[in-house]
Tab-separated table of C-alpha atoms in Angstrom:
chain	number	residue	atom	x	y	z
A	1	UNK	CA	-5.423	-88.575	21.754
A	2	UNK	CA	-5.275	-85.066	23.210
A	3	UNK	CA	-2.923	-83.805	25.842
A	4	UNK	CA	-4.339	-82.810	29.217
A	5	UNK	CA	-1.239	-80.865	30.211
A	6	UNK	CA	-1.800	-77.160	30.852
A	7	UNK	CA	-5.415	-77.335	29.706
A	8	UNK	CA	-6.661	-74.774	32.239
A	9	UNK	CA	-6.626	-71.160	31.005
A	10	UNK	CA	-4.172	-68.985	32.913
A	11	UNK	CA	-6.143	-65.889	33.857
A	12	UNK	CA	-5.870	-63.204	36.505
A	13	UNK	CA	-9.186	-64.478	37.867
A	14	UNK	CA	-7.633	-67.842	38.683
A	15	UNK	CA	-4.804	-66.117	40.524
A	16	UNK	CA	-7.328	-64.134	42.550
A	17	UNK	CA	-9.479	-67.151	43.403
A	18	UNK	CA	-6.438	-69.234	44.319
A	19	UNK	CA	-5.249	-66.518	46.683
A	20	UNK	CA	-8.666	-66.204	48.317
A	21	UNK	CA	-9.251	-69.926	48.795
A	22	UNK	CA	-5.773	-71.250	49.562
A	23	UNK	CA	-4.169	-68.216	51.203
A	24	UNK	CA	-7.270	-66.342	52.344
A	25	UNK	CA	-5.899	-65.485	55.788
A	26	UNK	CA	-2.416	-64.507	54.603
A	27	UNK	CA	-1.681	-60.813	54.925
A	28	UNK	CA	-0.721	-58.434	52.140
A	29	UNK	CA	1.141	-55.394	53.441
A	30	UNK	CA	1.552	-52.182	51.455
A	31	UNK	CA	3.215	-48.973	52.524
A	32	UNK	CA	3.634	-45.695	50.672
A	33	UNK	CA	5.603	-43.864	53.347
A	34	UNK	CA	2.724	-41.488	54.085
A	35	UNK	CA	1.078	-43.329	56.991
A	36	UNK	CA	0.997	-46.658	58.769
A	37	UNK	CA	1.333	-49.738	56.549
A	38	UNK	CA	-1.935	-51.125	55.171
A	39	UNK	CA	-2.631	-54.771	55.943
A	40	UNK	CA	-5.367	-56.782	54.275
A	41	UNK	CA	-5.830	-60.500	53.856
A	42	UNK	CA	-6.063	-62.067	50.430
A	43	UNK	CA	-9.716	-62.745	51.197
A	44	UNK	CA	-10.355	-59.071	51.976
A	45	UNK	CA	-8.583	-58.005	48.799
A	46	UNK	CA	-10.707	-60.430	46.802
A	47	UNK	CA	-13.920	-59.191	48.382
A	48	UNK	CA	-13.024	-55.542	47.864
A	49	UNK	CA	-11.991	-56.304	44.274
A	50	UNK	CA	-15.476	-57.720	43.721
A	51	UNK	CA	-17.002	-54.567	45.206
A	52	UNK	CA	-14.870	-52.415	42.924
A	53	UNK	CA	-15.906	-54.468	39.893
A	54	UNK	CA	-19.578	-54.034	40.803
A	55	UNK	CA	-19.066	-50.281	41.163
A	56	UNK	CA	-17.226	-49.957	37.863
A	57	UNK	CA	-19.889	-51.919	36.005
A	58	UNK	CA	-23.089	-50.741	37.687
A	59	UNK	CA	-22.230	-47.156	38.631
A	60	UNK	CA	-19.671	-46.100	36.026
A	61	UNK	CA	-20.809	-48.201	33.075
A	62	UNK	CA	-17.501	-49.972	32.449
A	63	UNK	CA	-17.858	-52.788	29.920
A	64	UNK	CA	-15.572	-55.548	28.591
A	65	UNK	CA	-12.484	-54.160	26.838
A	66	UNK	CA	-13.027	-50.656	28.254
A	67	UNK	CA	-9.822	-49.167	29.586
A	68	UNK	CA	-9.624	-48.182	33.252
A	69	UNK	CA	-6.524	-46.153	34.070
A	70	UNK	CA	-4.779	-45.930	37.420
A	71	UNK	CA	-2.579	-43.083	38.593
A	72	UNK	CA	-1.647	-44.556	41.934
A	73	UNK	CA	1.115	-45.498	44.296
A	74	UNK	CA	1.826	-49.149	45.137
A	75	UNK	CA	-0.911	-49.453	47.727
A	76	UNK	CA	-3.771	-51.779	48.640
A	77	UNK	CA	-6.328	-49.989	46.480
A	78	UNK	CA	-4.045	-50.365	43.483
A	79	UNK	CA	-3.839	-54.106	44.132
A	80	UNK	CA	-7.641	-54.220	44.173
A	81	UNK	CA	-7.785	-52.465	40.804
A	82	UNK	CA	-5.165	-54.874	39.451
A	83	UNK	CA	-7.602	-57.711	40.132
A	84	UNK	CA	-11.012	-56.100	39.629
A	85	UNK	CA	-10.473	-54.578	36.201
A	86	UNK	CA	-8.940	-57.533	34.305
A	87	UNK	CA	-11.137	-60.103	36.052
A	88	UNK	CA	-14.314	-58.331	34.898
A	89	UNK	CA	-13.023	-58.434	31.314
A	90	UNK	CA	-11.839	-54.841	31.080
A	91	UNK	CA	-8.269	-53.610	30.623
A	92	UNK	CA	-6.172	-52.064	33.384
A	93	UNK	CA	-4.037	-49.179	32.126
A	94	UNK	CA	-1.374	-48.217	34.647
A	95	UNK	CA	-0.169	-44.659	34.087
A	96	UNK	CA	3.480	-43.848	34.701
A	97	UNK	CA	3.431	-40.876	37.048
A	98	UNK	CA	7.070	-40.122	36.164
A	99	UNK	CA	6.229	-39.177	32.574
A	100	UNK	CA	5.924	-35.531	31.479
A	101	UNK	CA	2.409	-34.131	31.653
A	102	UNK	CA	2.036	-33.799	27.886
A	103	UNK	CA	2.950	-37.465	27.402
A	104	UNK	CA	0.489	-38.550	30.078
A	105	UNK	CA	-2.297	-36.628	28.348
A	106	UNK	CA	-1.375	-38.137	24.978
A	107	UNK	CA	-1.311	-41.651	26.444
A	108	UNK	CA	-4.726	-41.364	28.107
A	109	UNK	CA	-6.238	-40.073	24.870
A	110	UNK	CA	-4.575	-42.708	22.719
A	111	UNK	CA	-5.734	-45.498	25.025
A	112	UNK	CA	-9.238	-43.969	25.212
A	113	UNK	CA	-9.381	-44.454	28.962
A	114	UNK	CA	-12.937	-44.221	30.279
A	115	UNK	CA	-12.165	-44.054	34.002
A	116	UNK	CA	-9.145	-42.889	35.988
A	117	UNK	CA	-8.603	-44.117	39.544
A	118	UNK	CA	-6.207	-41.735	41.269
A	119	UNK	CA	-4.629	-41.360	44.673
A	120	UNK	CA	-5.630	-38.068	46.252
A	121	UNK	CA	-2.005	-37.073	46.731
A	122	UNK	CA	-1.563	-37.171	42.931
A	123	UNK	CA	-4.430	-34.800	42.127
A	124	UNK	CA	-2.002	-31.893	41.528
A	125	UNK	CA	-0.563	-33.962	38.675
A	126	UNK	CA	-3.893	-35.099	37.214
A	127	UNK	CA	-6.116	-32.027	37.571
A	128	UNK	CA	-4.347	-29.815	34.967
A	129	UNK	CA	-4.576	-32.645	32.426
A	130	UNK	CA	-8.311	-33.304	32.707
A	131	UNK	CA	-9.471	-30.564	30.286
A	132	UNK	CA	-7.365	-32.328	27.649
A	133	UNK	CA	-8.764	-35.836	28.283
A	134	UNK	CA	-12.057	-36.037	26.358
A	135	UNK	CA	-12.446	-39.812	26.689
A	136	UNK	CA	-12.389	-39.760	30.500
A	137	UNK	CA	-15.927	-39.872	31.887
A	138	UNK	CA	-15.221	-40.595	35.560
A	139	UNK	CA	-12.489	-39.855	38.093
A	140	UNK	CA	-12.338	-42.023	41.219
A	141	UNK	CA	-10.296	-40.569	44.088
A	142	UNK	CA	-8.723	-42.730	46.780
A	143	UNK	CA	-7.215	-41.387	49.977
A	144	UNK	CA	-6.504	-37.869	51.224
A	145	UNK	CA	-5.974	-35.027	48.779
A	146	UNK	CA	-7.308	-31.643	47.730
A	147	UNK	CA	-10.526	-32.405	45.837
A	148	UNK	CA	-11.021	-28.703	45.111
A	149	UNK	CA	-8.407	-29.078	42.367
A	150	UNK	CA	-11.010	-31.010	40.370
A	151	UNK	CA	-13.652	-28.282	40.489
A	152	UNK	CA	-14.636	-27.218	36.992
A	153	UNK	CA	-12.132	-29.472	35.231
A	154	UNK	CA	-13.178	-33.030	36.072
A	155	UNK	CA	-16.112	-34.975	34.686
A	156	UNK	CA	-17.957	-37.001	37.325
A	157	UNK	CA	-15.910	-37.409	40.521
A	158	UNK	CA	-16.371	-40.330	42.905
A	159	UNK	CA	-14.884	-41.315	46.254
A	160	UNK	CA	-13.290	-44.760	46.141
A	161	UNK	CA	-14.570	-45.977	49.499
A	162	UNK	CA	-18.057	-44.597	48.885
A	163	UNK	CA	-18.234	-46.477	45.587
A	164	UNK	CA	-17.379	-49.749	47.307
A	165	UNK	CA	-19.588	-49.273	50.366
A	166	UNK	CA	-22.474	-51.716	50.630
A	167	UNK	CA	-21.761	-53.550	47.385
A	168	UNK	CA	-21.687	-57.326	47.102
A	169	UNK	CA	-18.395	-58.969	48.036
A	170	UNK	CA	-18.848	-61.654	45.388
A	171	UNK	CA	-18.796	-61.134	41.650
A	172	UNK	CA	-19.761	-63.508	38.884
A	173	UNK	CA	-16.427	-63.243	37.119
A	174	UNK	CA	-16.747	-64.087	33.400
A	175	UNK	CA	-14.851	-66.946	31.792
A	176	UNK	CA	-12.119	-65.233	29.806
A	177	UNK	CA	-9.776	-66.372	27.078
A	178	UNK	CA	-6.259	-66.415	28.486
A	179	UNK	CA	-5.198	-64.482	25.380
A	180	UNK	CA	-7.595	-61.639	26.178
A	181	UNK	CA	-6.110	-58.289	27.157
A	182	UNK	CA	-5.655	-57.889	30.907
A	183	UNK	CA	-3.480	-54.798	31.192
A	184	UNK	CA	-1.591	-52.253	29.165
A	185	UNK	CA	1.178	-49.763	29.665
A	186	UNK	CA	3.109	-47.385	27.459
A	187	UNK	CA	6.790	-47.124	26.668
A	188	UNK	CA	8.701	-44.031	27.716
A	189	UNK	CA	8.635	-42.606	24.194
A	190	UNK	CA	12.352	-41.857	23.957
A	191	UNK	CA	12.275	-41.862	20.135
A	192	UNK	CA	8.786	-40.461	19.575
A	193	UNK	CA	5.336	-40.829	21.068
A	194	UNK	CA	4.989	-43.583	23.688
A	195	UNK	CA	3.848	-46.937	22.331
A	196	UNK	CA	1.100	-48.998	23.946
A	197	UNK	CA	1.948	-52.529	25.059
A	198	UNK	CA	-0.945	-54.885	25.826
A	199	UNK	CA	-0.497	-57.852	28.171
A	200	UNK	CA	-2.706	-60.929	28.001
A	201	UNK	CA	-4.034	-62.754	31.040
A	202	UNK	CA	-1.615	-65.577	30.344
A	203	UNK	CA	1.373	-63.244	30.164
């Protein structure tokens, strides 16, 4: 006899689908202090996450296990990345914007991040690092900020909303092992170089 307790894999995809189907009309509010609060329903977040996943796969060539970094505030677009990247089988790498620049550059290189999604207001932090980030192939910019800072130093630059525009709001999310990597972050490196910590879908 086999147990049937807890026989459903715990994945980020299941969290996303549960939110869309059971709480689809519930509002998620984010606010960074720069403008009016952003309000989106769980259904909208799910649809935009699907659009982001399509863009990452079809336009930027992101594949399973590729690392997609975020240098972002706690806003709606960051929530979308939190769902899109792990659910498509890739790994979300949240960058700590409080770390020294040299540690950030080391972390991105060590993780071999392929894409960085960045809030426009954080371009002054990212732009000087880009010449030292050989693994980064694409920079996706969300929200207002001085794009001229990226001239001559960034690889391919994309606008977040333009990437999403017109893409399908449904995605054929793959069936993932709950032990598969969903996200990673790095320690603060108080006794040496920062150490990468990988989180599974289940965790």
